[in-house]
Each structure stands twice: as structure tokens, then as C-alpha cells.
Coordinates of C-alpha atoms in Angstrom, one line a residue:
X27 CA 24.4 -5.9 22.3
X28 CA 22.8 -9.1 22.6
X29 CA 18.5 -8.8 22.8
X30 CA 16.9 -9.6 26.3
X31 CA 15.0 -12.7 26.7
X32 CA 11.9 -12.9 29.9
X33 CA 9.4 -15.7 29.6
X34 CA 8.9 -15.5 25.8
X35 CA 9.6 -11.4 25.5
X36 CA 11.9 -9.9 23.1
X37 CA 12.6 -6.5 24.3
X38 CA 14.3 -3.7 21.9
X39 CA 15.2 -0.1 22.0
X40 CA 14.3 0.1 18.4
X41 CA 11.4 -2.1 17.0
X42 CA 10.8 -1.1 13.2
X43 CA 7.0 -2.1 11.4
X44 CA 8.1 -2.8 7.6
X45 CA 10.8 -3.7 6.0
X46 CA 11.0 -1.9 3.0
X47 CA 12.6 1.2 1.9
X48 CA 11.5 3.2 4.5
X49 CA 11.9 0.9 7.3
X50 CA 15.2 -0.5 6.1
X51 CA 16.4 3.8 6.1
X52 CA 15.5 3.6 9.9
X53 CA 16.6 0.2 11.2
X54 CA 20.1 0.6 9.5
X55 CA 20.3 4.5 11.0
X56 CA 18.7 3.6 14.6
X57 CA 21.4 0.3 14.3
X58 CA 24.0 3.0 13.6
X59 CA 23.9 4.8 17.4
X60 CA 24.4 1.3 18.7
X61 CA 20.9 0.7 20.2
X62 CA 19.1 -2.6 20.0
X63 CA 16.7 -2.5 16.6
X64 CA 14.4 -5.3 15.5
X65 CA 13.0 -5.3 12.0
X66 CA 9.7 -6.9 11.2
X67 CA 7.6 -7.5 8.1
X68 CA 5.5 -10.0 7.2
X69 CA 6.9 -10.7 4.2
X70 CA 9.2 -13.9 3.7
X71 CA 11.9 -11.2 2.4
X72 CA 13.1 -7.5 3.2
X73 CA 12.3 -5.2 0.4
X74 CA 9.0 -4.4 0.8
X75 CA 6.9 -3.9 -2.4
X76 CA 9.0 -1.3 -4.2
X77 CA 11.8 -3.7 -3.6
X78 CA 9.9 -6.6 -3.8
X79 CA 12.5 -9.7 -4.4
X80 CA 12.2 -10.7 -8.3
X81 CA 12.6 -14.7 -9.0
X82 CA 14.3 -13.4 -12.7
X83 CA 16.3 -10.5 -12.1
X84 CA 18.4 -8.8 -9.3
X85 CA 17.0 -6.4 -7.0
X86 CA 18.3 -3.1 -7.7
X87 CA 21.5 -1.7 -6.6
X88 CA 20.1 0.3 -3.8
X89 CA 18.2 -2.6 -2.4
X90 CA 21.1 -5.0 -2.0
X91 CA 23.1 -2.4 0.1
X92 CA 19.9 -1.2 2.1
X93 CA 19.6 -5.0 3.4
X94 CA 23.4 -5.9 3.3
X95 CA 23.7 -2.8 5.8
X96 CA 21.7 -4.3 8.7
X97 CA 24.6 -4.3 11.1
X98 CA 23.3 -4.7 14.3
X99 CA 19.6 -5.5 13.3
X100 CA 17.6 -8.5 13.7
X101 CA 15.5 -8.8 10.7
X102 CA 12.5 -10.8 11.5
X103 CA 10.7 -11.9 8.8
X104 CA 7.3 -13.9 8.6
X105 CA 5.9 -11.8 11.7
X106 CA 2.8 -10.5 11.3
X107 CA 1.6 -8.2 13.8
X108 CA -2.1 -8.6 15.0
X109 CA -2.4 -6.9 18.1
X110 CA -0.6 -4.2 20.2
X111 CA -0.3 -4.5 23.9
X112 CA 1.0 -1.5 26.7
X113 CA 4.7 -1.5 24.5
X114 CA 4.8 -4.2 22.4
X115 CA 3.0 -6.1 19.5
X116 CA 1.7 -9.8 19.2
X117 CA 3.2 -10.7 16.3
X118 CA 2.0 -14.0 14.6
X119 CA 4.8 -16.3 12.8
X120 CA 4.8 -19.8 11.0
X121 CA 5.9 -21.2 14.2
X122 CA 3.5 -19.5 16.5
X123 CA 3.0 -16.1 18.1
X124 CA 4.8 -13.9 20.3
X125 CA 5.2 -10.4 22.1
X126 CA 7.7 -8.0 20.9
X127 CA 8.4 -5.4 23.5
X128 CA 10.0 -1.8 22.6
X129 CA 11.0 1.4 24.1
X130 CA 10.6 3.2 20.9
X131 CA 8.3 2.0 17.9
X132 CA 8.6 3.2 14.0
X133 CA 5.3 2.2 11.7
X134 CA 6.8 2.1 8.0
X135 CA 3.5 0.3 7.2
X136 CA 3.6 1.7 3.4
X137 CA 0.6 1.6 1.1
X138 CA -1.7 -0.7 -0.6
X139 CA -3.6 0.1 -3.6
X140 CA -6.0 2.4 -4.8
X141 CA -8.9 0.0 -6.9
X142 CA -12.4 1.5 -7.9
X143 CA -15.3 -0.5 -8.9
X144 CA -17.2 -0.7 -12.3
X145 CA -18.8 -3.7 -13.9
X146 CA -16.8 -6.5 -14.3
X147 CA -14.4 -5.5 -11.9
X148 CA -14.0 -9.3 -10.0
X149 CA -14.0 -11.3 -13.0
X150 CA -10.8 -13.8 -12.9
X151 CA -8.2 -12.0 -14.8
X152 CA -8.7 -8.5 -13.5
X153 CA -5.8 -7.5 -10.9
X154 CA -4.5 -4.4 -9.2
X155 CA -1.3 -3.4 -11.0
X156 CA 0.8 -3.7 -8.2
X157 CA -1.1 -7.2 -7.4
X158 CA -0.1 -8.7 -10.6
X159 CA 3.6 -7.4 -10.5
X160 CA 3.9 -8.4 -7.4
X161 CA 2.6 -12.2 -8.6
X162 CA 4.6 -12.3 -11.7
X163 CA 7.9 -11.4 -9.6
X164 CA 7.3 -14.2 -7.2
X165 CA 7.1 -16.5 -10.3
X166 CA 3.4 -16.3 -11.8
X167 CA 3.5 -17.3 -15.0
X168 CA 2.6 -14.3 -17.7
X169 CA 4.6 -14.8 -21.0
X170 CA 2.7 -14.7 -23.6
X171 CA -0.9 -13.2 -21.9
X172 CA -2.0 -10.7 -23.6
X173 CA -2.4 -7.9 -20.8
X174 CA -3.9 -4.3 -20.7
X175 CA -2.9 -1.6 -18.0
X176 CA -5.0 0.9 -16.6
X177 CA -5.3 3.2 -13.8
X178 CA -3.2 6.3 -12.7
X179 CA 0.4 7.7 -12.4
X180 CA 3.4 6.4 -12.6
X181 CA 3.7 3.0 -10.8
X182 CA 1.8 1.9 -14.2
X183 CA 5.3 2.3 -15.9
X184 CA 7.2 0.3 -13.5
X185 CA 4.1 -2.3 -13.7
X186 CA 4.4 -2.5 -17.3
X187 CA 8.0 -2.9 -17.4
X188 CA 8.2 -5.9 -15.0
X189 CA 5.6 -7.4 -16.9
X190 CA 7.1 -7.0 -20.2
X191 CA 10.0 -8.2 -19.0
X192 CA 8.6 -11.6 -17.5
X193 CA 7.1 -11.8 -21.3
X194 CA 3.7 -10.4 -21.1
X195 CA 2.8 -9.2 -24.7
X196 CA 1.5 -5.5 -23.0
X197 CA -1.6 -4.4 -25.4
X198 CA -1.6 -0.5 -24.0
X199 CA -1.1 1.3 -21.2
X200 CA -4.3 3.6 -20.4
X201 CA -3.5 6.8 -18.3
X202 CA -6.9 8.4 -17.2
X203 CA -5.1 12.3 -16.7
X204 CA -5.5 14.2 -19.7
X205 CA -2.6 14.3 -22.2
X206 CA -2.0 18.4 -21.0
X207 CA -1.5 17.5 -17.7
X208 CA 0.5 14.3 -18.2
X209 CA 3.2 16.3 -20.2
X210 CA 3.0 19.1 -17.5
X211 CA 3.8 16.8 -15.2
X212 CA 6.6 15.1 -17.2
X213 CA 8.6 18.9 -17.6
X214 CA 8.4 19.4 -13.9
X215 CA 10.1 16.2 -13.6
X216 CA 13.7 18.3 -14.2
X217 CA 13.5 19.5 -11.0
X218 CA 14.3 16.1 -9.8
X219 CA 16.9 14.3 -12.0
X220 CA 16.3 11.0 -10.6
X221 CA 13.1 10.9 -11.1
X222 CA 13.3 12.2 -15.2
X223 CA 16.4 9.6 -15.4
X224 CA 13.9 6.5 -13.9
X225 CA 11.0 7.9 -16.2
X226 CA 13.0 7.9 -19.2
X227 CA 14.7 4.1 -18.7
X228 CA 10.5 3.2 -18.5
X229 CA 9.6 4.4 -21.5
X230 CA 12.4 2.8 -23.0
X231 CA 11.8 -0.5 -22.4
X232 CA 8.5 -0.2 -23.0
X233 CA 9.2 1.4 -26.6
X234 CA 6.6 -0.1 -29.1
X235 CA 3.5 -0.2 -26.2
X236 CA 0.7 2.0 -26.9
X237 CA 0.3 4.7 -24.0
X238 CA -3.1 6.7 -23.9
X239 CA -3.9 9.3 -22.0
X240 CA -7.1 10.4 -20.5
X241 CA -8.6 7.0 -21.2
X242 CA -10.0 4.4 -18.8
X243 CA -11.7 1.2 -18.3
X244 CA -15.6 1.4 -18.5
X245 CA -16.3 -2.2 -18.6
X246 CA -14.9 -5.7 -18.4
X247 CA -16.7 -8.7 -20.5
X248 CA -16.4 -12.3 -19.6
X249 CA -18.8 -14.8 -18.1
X250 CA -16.0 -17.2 -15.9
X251 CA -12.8 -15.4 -16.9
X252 CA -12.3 -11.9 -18.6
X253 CA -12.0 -12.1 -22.3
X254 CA -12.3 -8.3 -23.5
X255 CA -12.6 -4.8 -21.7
X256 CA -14.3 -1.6 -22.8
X257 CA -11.9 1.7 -22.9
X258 CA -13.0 4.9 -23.0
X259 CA -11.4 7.7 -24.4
X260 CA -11.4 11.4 -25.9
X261 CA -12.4 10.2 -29.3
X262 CA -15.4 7.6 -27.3
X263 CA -15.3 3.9 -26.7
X264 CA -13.1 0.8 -28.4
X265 CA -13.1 -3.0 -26.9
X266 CA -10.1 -5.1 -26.6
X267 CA -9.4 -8.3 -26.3
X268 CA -7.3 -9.2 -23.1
X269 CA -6.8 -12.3 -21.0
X270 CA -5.3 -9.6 -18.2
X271 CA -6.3 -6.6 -17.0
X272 CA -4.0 -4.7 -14.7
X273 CA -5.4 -1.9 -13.0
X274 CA -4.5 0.5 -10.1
X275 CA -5.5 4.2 -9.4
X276 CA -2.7 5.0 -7.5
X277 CA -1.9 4.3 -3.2
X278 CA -3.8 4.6 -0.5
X279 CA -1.5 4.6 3.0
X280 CA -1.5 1.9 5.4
X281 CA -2.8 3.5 9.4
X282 CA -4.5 0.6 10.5
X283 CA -1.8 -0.6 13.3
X284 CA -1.1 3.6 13.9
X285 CA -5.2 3.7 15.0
X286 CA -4.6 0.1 17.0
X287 CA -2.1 2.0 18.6
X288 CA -4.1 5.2 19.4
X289 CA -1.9 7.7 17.0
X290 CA -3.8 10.1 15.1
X291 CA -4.7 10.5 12.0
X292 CA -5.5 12.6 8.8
X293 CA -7.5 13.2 5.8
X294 CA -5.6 14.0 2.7
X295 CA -9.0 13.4 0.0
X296 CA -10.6 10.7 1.1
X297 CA -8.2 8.8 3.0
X298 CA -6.5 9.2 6.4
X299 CA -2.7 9.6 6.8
X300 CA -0.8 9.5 9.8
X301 CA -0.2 12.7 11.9
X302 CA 3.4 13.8 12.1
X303 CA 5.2 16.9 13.2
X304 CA 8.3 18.1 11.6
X305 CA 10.3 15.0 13.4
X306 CA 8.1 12.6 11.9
X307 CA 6.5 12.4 15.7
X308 CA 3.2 11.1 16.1
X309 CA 0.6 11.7 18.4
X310 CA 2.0 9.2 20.8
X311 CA 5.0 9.5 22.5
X312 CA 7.9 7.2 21.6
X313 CA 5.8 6.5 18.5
X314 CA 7.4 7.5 14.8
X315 CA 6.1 6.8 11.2
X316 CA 8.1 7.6 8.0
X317 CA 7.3 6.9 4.5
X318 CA 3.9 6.4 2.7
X319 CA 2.2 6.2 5.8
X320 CA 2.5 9.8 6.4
X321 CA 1.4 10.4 2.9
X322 CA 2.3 9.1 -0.3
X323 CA 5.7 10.2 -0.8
X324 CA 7.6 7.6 -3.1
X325 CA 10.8 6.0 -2.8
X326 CA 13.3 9.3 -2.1
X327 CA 10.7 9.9 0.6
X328 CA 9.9 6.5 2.3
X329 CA 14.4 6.2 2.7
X330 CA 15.2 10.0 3.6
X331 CA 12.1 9.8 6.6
X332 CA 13.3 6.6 7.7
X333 CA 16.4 8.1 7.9
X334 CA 15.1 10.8 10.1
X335 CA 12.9 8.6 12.1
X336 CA 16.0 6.2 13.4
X337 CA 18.1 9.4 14.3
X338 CA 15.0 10.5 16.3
X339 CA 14.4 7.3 18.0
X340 CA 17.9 6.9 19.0
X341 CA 17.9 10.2 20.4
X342 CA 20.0 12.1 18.1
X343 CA 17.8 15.2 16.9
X344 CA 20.5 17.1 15.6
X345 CA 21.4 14.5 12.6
X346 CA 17.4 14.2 12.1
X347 CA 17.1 18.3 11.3
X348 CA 19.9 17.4 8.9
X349 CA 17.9 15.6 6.4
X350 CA 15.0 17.9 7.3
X351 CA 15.4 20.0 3.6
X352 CA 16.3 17.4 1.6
X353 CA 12.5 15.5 3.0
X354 CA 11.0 18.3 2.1
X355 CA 12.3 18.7 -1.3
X356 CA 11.2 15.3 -1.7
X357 CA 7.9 15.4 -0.7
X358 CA 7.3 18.1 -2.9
X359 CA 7.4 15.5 -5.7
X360 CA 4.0 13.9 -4.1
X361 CA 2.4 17.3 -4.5
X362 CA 3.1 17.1 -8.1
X363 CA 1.4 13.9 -8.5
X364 CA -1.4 14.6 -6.4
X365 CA -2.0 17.7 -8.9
X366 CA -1.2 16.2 -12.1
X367 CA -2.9 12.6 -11.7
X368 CA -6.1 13.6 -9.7
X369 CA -8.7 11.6 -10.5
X370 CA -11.5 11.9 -12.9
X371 CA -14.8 12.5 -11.4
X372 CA -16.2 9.9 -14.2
X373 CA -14.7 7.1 -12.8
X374 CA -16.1 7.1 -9.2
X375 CA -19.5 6.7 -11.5
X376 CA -18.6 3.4 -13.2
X377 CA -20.0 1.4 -10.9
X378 CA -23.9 0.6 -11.1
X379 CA -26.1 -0.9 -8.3
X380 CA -25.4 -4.5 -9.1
X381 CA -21.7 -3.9 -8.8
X382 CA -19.7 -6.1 -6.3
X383 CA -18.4 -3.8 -3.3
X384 CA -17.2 -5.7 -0.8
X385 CA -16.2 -9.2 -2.8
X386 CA -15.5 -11.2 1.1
X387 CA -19.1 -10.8 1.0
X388 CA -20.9 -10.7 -1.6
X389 CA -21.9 -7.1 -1.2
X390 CA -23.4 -4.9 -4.2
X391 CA -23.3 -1.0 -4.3
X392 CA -27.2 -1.2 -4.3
X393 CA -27.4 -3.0 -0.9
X394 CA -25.5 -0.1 0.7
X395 CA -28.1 2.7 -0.3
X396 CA -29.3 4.6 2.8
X397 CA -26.6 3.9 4.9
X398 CA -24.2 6.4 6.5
X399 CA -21.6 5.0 8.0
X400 CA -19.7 2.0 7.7
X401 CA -20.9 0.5 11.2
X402 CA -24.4 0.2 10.5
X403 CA -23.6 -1.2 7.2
X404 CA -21.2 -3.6 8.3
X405 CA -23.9 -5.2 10.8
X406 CA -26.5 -5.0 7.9
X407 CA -25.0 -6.3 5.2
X408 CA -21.6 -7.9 6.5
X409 CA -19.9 -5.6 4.3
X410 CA -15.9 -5.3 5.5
X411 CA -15.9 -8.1 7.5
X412 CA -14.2 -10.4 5.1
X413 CA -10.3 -11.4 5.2
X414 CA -9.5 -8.2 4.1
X415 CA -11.4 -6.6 7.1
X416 CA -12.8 -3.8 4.7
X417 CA -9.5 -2.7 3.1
X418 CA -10.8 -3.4 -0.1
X419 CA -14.3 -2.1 -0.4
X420 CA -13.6 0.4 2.8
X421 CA -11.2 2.3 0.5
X422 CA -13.4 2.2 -2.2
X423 CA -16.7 3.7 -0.3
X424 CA -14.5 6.8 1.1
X425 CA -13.4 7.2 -2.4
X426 CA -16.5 7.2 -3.7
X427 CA -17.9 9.5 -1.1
X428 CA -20.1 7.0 0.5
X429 CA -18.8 6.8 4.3
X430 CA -15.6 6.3 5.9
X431 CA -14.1 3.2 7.5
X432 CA -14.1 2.7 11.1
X433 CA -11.2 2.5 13.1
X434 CA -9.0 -0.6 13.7
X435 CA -9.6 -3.0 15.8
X436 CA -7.8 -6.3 16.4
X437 CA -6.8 -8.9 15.1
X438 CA -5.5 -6.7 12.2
X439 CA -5.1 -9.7 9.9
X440 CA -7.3 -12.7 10.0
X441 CA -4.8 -14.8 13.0
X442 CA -5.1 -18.3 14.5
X443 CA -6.8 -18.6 18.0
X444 CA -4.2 -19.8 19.8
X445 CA -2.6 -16.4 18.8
X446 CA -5.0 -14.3 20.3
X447 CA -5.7 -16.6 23.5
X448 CA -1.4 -14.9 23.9
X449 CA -3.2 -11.8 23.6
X450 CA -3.4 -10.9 27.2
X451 CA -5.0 -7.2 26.5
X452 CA -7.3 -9.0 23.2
X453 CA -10.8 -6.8 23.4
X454 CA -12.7 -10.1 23.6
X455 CA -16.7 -9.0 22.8
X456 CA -19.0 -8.7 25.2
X457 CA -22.5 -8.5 23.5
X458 CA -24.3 -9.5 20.7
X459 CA -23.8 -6.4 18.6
X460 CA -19.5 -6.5 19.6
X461 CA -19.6 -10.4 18.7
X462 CA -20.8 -9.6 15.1
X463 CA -18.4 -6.3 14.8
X464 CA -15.6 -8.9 15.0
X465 CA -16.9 -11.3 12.5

């Protein structure tokens, strides 16, 4: 069924935040019941970053088909989406801007990062895991760096393996959860086959890679570029000598456009989730989210709740309940990593007063003493009001217990005016105090 054009407006039944796993699931199921679905990242490619496209090898198997299976879908890549208006999103593009209208809306936003501070932490050279796979698969050259790992749970495998593979001579792979937990976790793993078979191929090709556990970064040394990090471990501290350090303490989901939008959220530790009921519903109507915005879930997860989610927005409950017990199976592999890699208290003490919090803006740890929320120090110190818009150093002070972020506001990505004059519902500031929130 063709899409509806009216002065500039592209209307859907379907419209789908995110194309990867998760939002692939639900734009290939919604497409299924022969409603109109539009799929929008702002990625140049569908995949997402679990299925982020590779410039040496082929995406796997289950990729290919998930994007080969958009019958019926109009994958829109390149959009970003900046602000939402009464049912529909301004979406930014190369080209321009424009409003996407929808009857129902899916967020499969995913996650970003988890990245704590300690000295040395924005020295040239020191990357989030996922950041530097994510480079190296786009084409960033690595062979031959040497390169240390560090961080939390399993994603540091699949890290390590992409990089080896690209030719990065890997000098260890530092897991800060204890050896007993670590092997705990990896005999649970039989409950779910897949996930022992993917855990074994890792350590296979990573065969020969030292792989610590309870050990993390302390420190990282270098005056314009790192040359050597400090490791700390049960049997006390050792430097090495690195021109890469790849670090990442596991995800943190992605609910800025589900506040925009008005849904409601939740704290799992430190950090909010998206409220769902059992039909992956949120707070507003004709609004679903699936995947690692409801919690992080993993891949199984992100594809069986965007499978639910299309049923539901096309109206068809009864295939949705389904794939109810199979979700839940699924998700129970998140509880297990929340158990098994919680964090060590030590780490969210690494950071001293001179460490950089906020890097947009030059913002130390010290300079956000005596503050309690994120408002007053964002108006002091400017802290969160950098490109990132605080999802850097935001994350980091809820993690650390300082205060949490603030809720969205738009533009959700730094967007070009002529973008937001389109805006016709843009919250232009009014006062003094509203012109330097939006800085």
C-alpha cells in the first residue's frame, strides 16, 4: 500500500525508532499484517550496533535475512529524529528535515555505553569498547596497535574478537567480576545453548589472549596520547604498555526520545528504563518499546520483543501472547548478568577531584561538589550541555551516585536551525534561565 503524501507529511500505520535487531523483529512482523511500516535510524545502514555493517567480513547470517525480509517496509536511513510533535517526529536528514506522522509508534532506541571516570580517562587512545569496534568495523585502521580491554561482561569478548580480527595485537582482556562469579556465570550459561555455543566460538578465537578476572584499570599515563595504563588486580598493581585502551562497563538504555514523548520511565540501579506492561505497552497509548530500552536484554531479547511489539501495533494480540514465554525465558539471561557482572564498588572511586566529568565542557568532579541535581549544576558549571547533551557525564554522575539527569528536552541531537524553525511545536525559551538550559 503506497505511503500518503500531504504538504511534506509521510504518514504510516507503523513508524519504527531503530533499526537494529529489535526494530528490524518489529518492522518485518508489523509489515507482515499488511499495514504501512516506516523504519528509521540514523545510521547510514540497518543493523544497528550488534549488527553493525563490517567493511572486512559479512554480517552474520541472521542479519542478512532480518534486512532482506523488509517486505513492505520503507527503511529510511540517515534520519535522525530531534523532536516529536502531536503524532509524528521531526526527523533531520542530509537533505533536510521532515515530519513523519504515525498512528502507532515503536522506540527500539537500544543502548549506549556504560563509561566511568578515573584519571586519564580522555587521553587520545582511550575508547569505550563498543566505540572502538564500532570504528575499526567502519574501517579504522588497528593492525598492529597494541590494545588493552577492560570493563565488564560479555560484550568485551565480542570487542576483542572484532579487533583481533581487524589485526589488533590484543595485550589482555581485564574482567573486573571476580573469577568465582565469572565461572558461575559461565555454568548457567547451559540453560541457554545459544548463548554457551556464542561464548565458546569467542574464546576460541581469542585463544592465546590473556583474560583476567577481577582486575581493572586504575590509571592511564600519557601526556598527548596514552602510552601505558595501571591494572589492578588480586595480587596488586602491574603497568602496561598500550597504544589503545578499550574500555566499557557494560549498557546503559537509551529513553531520551520515550521522556520527549511523555512515556514513563524506570530505575533499574542507577539508570531509567522504559515502562512496559506485559505487551511491551508504554505509558502512552499507541506507544510500544522492545529491546534494550526496556532493560538490557541482549540480542534474543531485542528480536523476540520486536516481534511482540509489531503483532501488538498491528492489532494482533493473540500472536503477541505467543512469544510471551519465550521473552521471558530470554530476559532471564539479563538477570544473570546483572548478578554475576555487578559492579565493583572500587571503581565508582577511581576518579579524584581533578578528574574530567563532563569532557563537552571541561568539567572536573571537584567543580560539581555541593550540588544536588543536575539542573543547578548544569547552569553553574555548563556541565551536560555539550554535543552529547549530558549522555556522557549524566550517565556517569547517576552511577556514581551524584544526581540524576534531567529529562529530555529537544533537539535530542545537536540539529541545524533550519530544522527546528520546521519544528512547529519547538519549546523555543522564554527567559534567561530556559535560554541557558538549551545551550
Amino acid at each position: 500500500m503506497a505511503i500518503l503524501h500531504q504538504r511534506g507529511l509521510k504518514r504510516y500505520d507503523v513508524l519504527i525508532v531503530g533499526a537494529g535487531p529489535a526494530g528490524l523483529a518489529a518492522a518485518q512482523t508489523a509489515a507482515s499484517h499488511g499495514v504501512r511500516v516506516g523504519l528509521i535510524d540514523a545510521q547510514a545502514r540497518a543493523g544497528g550496533q550488534v549488527w553493525r555493517h563490517d567493511v572486512r567480513r559479512a554480517a552474520p547470517r541472521a542479519a542478512r535475512e532480518a534486512i532482506a525480509n523488509l517486505h513492505g517496509v520503507e527503511l529510511l536511513t540517515n534520519h535522525q529524529v530531534v523532536a516529536a510533535e502531536p503524532s509524528a517526529l521531526r526527523v533531520e536528514t542530509p537533505q533536510g528535515s521532515s515530519l513523519l506522522s504515525y498512528t502507532s509508534l515503536i522506540l527500539a532506541t537500544g543502548a549506549r555505553e556504560l563509561l566511568l571516570p578515573f584519571p586519564g580517562w580522555t587521553l587520545p587512545g582511550v575508547m569505550g569498547a563498543g566505540g572502538l569496534q564500532a570504528l575499526v568495523k567502519q574501517g579504522w585502521p588497528i593492525a598492529g596497535k597494541r590494545v588493552v580491554i577492560a570493563g565488564s561482561g560479555p560484550l568485551l569478548l565480542a570487542a576483542a574478537a572484532t579487533l583481533r580480527a581487524h589485526g589488533a595485537r590484543l595485550q589482555g582482556i581485564y574482567e573486573q567480576a571476580p573469577t568465582a562469579r565469572v565461572h558461575t556465570f559461565a555454568r548457567q550459561l547451559l540453560r541457554w545453548p545459544a548463548r554457551a555455543a556464542q561464548a565458546v566460538t569467542l574464546r576460541a578465537q581469542l585463544a592465546g589472549v590473556p583474560y583476567r578476572f577481577g582486575t581493572f584499570v586504575r590509571r592511564a599515563h600519557g601526556e598527548t596520547a596514552l602510552r601505558m595504563v595501571e591494572i589492578e588486580g588480586p595480587h596488586g598493581t602491574t603497568c602496561l604498555d598500550c597504544d589503545l585502551l578499550a574500555v566499557g562497563y557494560g549498557l546503559v538504555p537509551n529513553v531520551e526520545l520515550a521522556q520527549l514523548l511523555g512515556c514513563a520511565t524506570v530505575h533499574r540501579g542507577a539508570h531509567p528504563q522504559v515502562q512496559v506492561d506485559s505487551w511491551l505497552r508504554t505509558s502512552v497509548a499507541g506507544i510500544y518499546a522492545a529491546g534494550e530500552a526496556n532493560g538490557i536484554g541482549g540480542l534474543a531479547v531485542a528480536r523476540l520483543e520486536g516481534a511482540i511489539v509489531g503483532h501488538m501495533a498491528a492489532g494482533d494480540t493473540a500472536a503477541a501472547d505467543a512469544l510471551l514465554p519465550r521473552r521471558d525465558k530470554a530476559r532471564g539471561f539479563a538477570e544473570l548478568l546483572t548478578t554475576h557482572f555487578a559492579l565493583d564498588p572500587r571503581l565508582h572511586q577511581l576518579a579524584d577531584a581533578q578528574t574530567l566529568i563532563c569532557r563537552c565542557e571541561d568539567v572536573t568532579l571537584g567543580e560539581l561538589d555541593g550540588f544536588s541535581d543536575a539542573r543547578a549544576a548544569k547552569l553553574a558549571t555548563r556541565c551536560g550541555m555539550g554535543a552529547c547533551q549530558g549522555r556522557i557525564c549524566g550517565t556517569v554522575l547517576a552511577e556514581l551516585g551524584r544526581f540524576s539527569r534531567s529529562g529530555s528536552r529537544p533537539p535530542l541531537f545537536p540539529a541545524r536551525l533550519a530544522t527546528l524553525a520546521g519544528a512547529t511545536t519547538f519549546p523555543f525559551p522564554t527567559t534567561n534561565t530556559e535560554v541557558a538550559d538549551h545551550e
